[in-house]
């Protein structure tokens, strides 16, 4: 007779699929660094974008399959740190800052540390028994969005067909600013809880189709527009940020 306890310890390939996506995302991030060191920056950025897409899929797939696990969550967090904290900074450094003074490397280090702190804080909040926080908002810019924002100068350069156009100091300041936005306390919009009214669903689908067509035809310019739109969304959320911070201080 087969032991039911042993059978319960076994996982199907479908249940392992979320972890497989996470591992593929790590491979994409590692390969992005390799292509960046070889000077193939567009391919490297595309691989980080692929890692961001996979990051958006693995957690939702794990919840849908009821295969969430502590190991999967930790693996996802480590993948996020490398793909969105280390790899983008390395690309920017080899792309434009390698010949700069030490402040270029210090900016990359600051960004990586901010991404690490951001993910550590997120893990603590996720494991906390206090579930009173608003799930419609993140605290600070999430690491995948931070990776896209920090690569905005690269998107602009690829879209305009030019090389690095920002002075080294200005690019370094941008990297640090994006890093600080990840560890900030202001709320940023989470798309996880967004609901579309039924009457507006058809217009939303048309908009998604147009955005997809634009992303295929004018990939880099579309990414620039998306980054600028996200920054505008964060700025619009700043008044809510002040009210939320004031409420947190009043509760202490």
CSV table of C-alpha atoms in Angstrom, one decimal, residues 109-210:
chain,number,residue,atom,x,y,z
A,109,UNK,CA,25.4,50.9,-4.9
A,110,UNK,CA,22.9,53.2,-3.3
A,111,UNK,CA,20.2,52.0,-5.7
A,112,UNK,CA,20.9,48.3,-5.0
A,113,UNK,CA,20.9,48.9,-1.2
A,114,UNK,CA,17.6,50.8,-1.5
A,115,UNK,CA,16.1,47.9,-3.5
A,116,UNK,CA,17.3,45.5,-0.8
A,117,UNK,CA,15.8,47.6,2.0
A,118,UNK,CA,12.5,47.9,0.0
A,119,UNK,CA,12.2,44.2,-0.4
A,120,UNK,CA,13.1,43.5,3.3
A,121,UNK,CA,10.4,46.0,4.4
A,122,UNK,CA,7.9,44.4,2.1
A,123,UNK,CA,8.7,40.9,3.5
A,124,UNK,CA,8.2,42.1,7.0
A,125,UNK,CA,4.8,43.7,6.1
A,126,UNK,CA,3.8,40.5,4.3
A,127,UNK,CA,4.6,38.3,7.3
A,128,UNK,CA,3.1,40.7,9.8
A,129,UNK,CA,-0.1,39.7,11.6
A,130,UNK,CA,-1.4,43.3,11.1
A,131,UNK,CA,-3.4,43.2,7.9
A,132,UNK,CA,-4.9,46.7,8.4
A,133,UNK,CA,-2.7,48.4,5.8
A,134,UNK,CA,-4.4,49.4,2.5
A,135,UNK,CA,-3.8,46.7,-0.1
A,136,UNK,CA,-4.8,49.1,-2.9
A,137,UNK,CA,-1.4,50.9,-2.3
A,138,UNK,CA,2.2,50.0,-2.0
A,139,UNK,CA,4.5,51.8,0.5
A,140,UNK,CA,7.0,53.5,-1.8
A,141,UNK,CA,7.7,52.6,-5.4
A,142,UNK,CA,7.8,48.8,-5.9
A,143,UNK,CA,11.1,47.3,-7.1
A,144,UNK,CA,9.9,46.3,-10.7
A,145,UNK,CA,8.6,49.8,-11.2
A,146,UNK,CA,11.8,51.2,-9.7
A,147,UNK,CA,13.8,49.2,-12.2
A,148,UNK,CA,11.8,50.6,-15.2
A,149,UNK,CA,12.1,54.1,-13.9
A,150,UNK,CA,15.8,54.0,-13.3
A,151,UNK,CA,16.2,52.7,-16.9
A,152,UNK,CA,14.2,55.6,-18.3
A,153,UNK,CA,17.3,57.4,-19.7
A,154,UNK,CA,18.1,54.2,-21.6
A,155,UNK,CA,14.6,54.0,-23.1
A,156,UNK,CA,14.9,57.6,-24.2
A,157,UNK,CA,18.3,56.9,-25.8
A,158,UNK,CA,17.1,53.8,-27.6
A,159,UNK,CA,14.0,55.6,-28.8
A,160,UNK,CA,15.9,58.7,-30.1
A,161,UNK,CA,18.7,56.6,-31.5
A,162,UNK,CA,21.4,58.3,-29.5
A,163,UNK,CA,24.0,57.2,-27.0
A,164,UNK,CA,24.0,58.3,-23.3
A,165,UNK,CA,22.9,62.0,-23.3
A,166,UNK,CA,22.7,62.9,-19.7
A,167,UNK,CA,25.8,64.1,-17.8
A,168,UNK,CA,27.2,61.5,-15.5
A,169,UNK,CA,26.4,63.5,-12.4
A,170,UNK,CA,22.8,64.0,-13.5
A,171,UNK,CA,22.3,60.4,-14.3
A,172,UNK,CA,23.8,59.4,-11.0
A,173,UNK,CA,21.4,61.7,-9.2
A,174,UNK,CA,18.5,60.2,-11.1
A,175,UNK,CA,19.6,56.7,-10.0
A,176,UNK,CA,19.8,57.8,-6.3
A,177,UNK,CA,16.4,59.6,-6.6
A,178,UNK,CA,14.7,56.5,-7.9
A,179,UNK,CA,16.3,54.4,-5.2
A,180,UNK,CA,15.1,56.7,-2.5
A,181,UNK,CA,11.6,56.6,-3.9
A,182,UNK,CA,11.5,52.8,-3.3
A,183,UNK,CA,12.3,53.2,0.4
A,184,UNK,CA,10.0,56.2,0.8
A,185,UNK,CA,6.8,56.1,2.9
A,186,UNK,CA,4.4,57.6,0.4
A,187,UNK,CA,1.8,55.3,-1.1
A,188,UNK,CA,1.9,54.3,-4.7
A,189,UNK,CA,-1.0,52.8,-6.7
A,190,UNK,CA,-1.2,49.0,-6.7
A,191,UNK,CA,-2.9,47.5,-9.8
A,192,UNK,CA,-3.8,44.3,-8.0
A,193,UNK,CA,-7.1,45.7,-6.6
A,194,UNK,CA,-8.1,47.8,-9.5
A,195,UNK,CA,-11.6,47.1,-10.8
A,196,UNK,CA,-13.0,48.1,-14.1
A,197,UNK,CA,-16.8,48.9,-14.4
A,198,UNK,CA,-18.6,46.5,-16.7
A,199,UNK,CA,-19.7,49.4,-18.9
A,200,UNK,CA,-16.2,50.5,-19.4
A,201,UNK,CA,-14.6,47.0,-19.9
A,202,UNK,CA,-14.9,47.2,-23.8
A,203,UNK,CA,-13.1,50.6,-23.8
A,204,UNK,CA,-10.4,49.3,-21.5
A,205,UNK,CA,-9.8,46.3,-23.8
A,206,UNK,CA,-9.5,48.5,-26.8
A,207,UNK,CA,-7.0,50.7,-24.9
A,208,UNK,CA,-5.0,47.6,-24.0
A,209,UNK,CA,-5.0,46.5,-27.6
A,210,UNK,CA,-3.7,49.9,-28.7
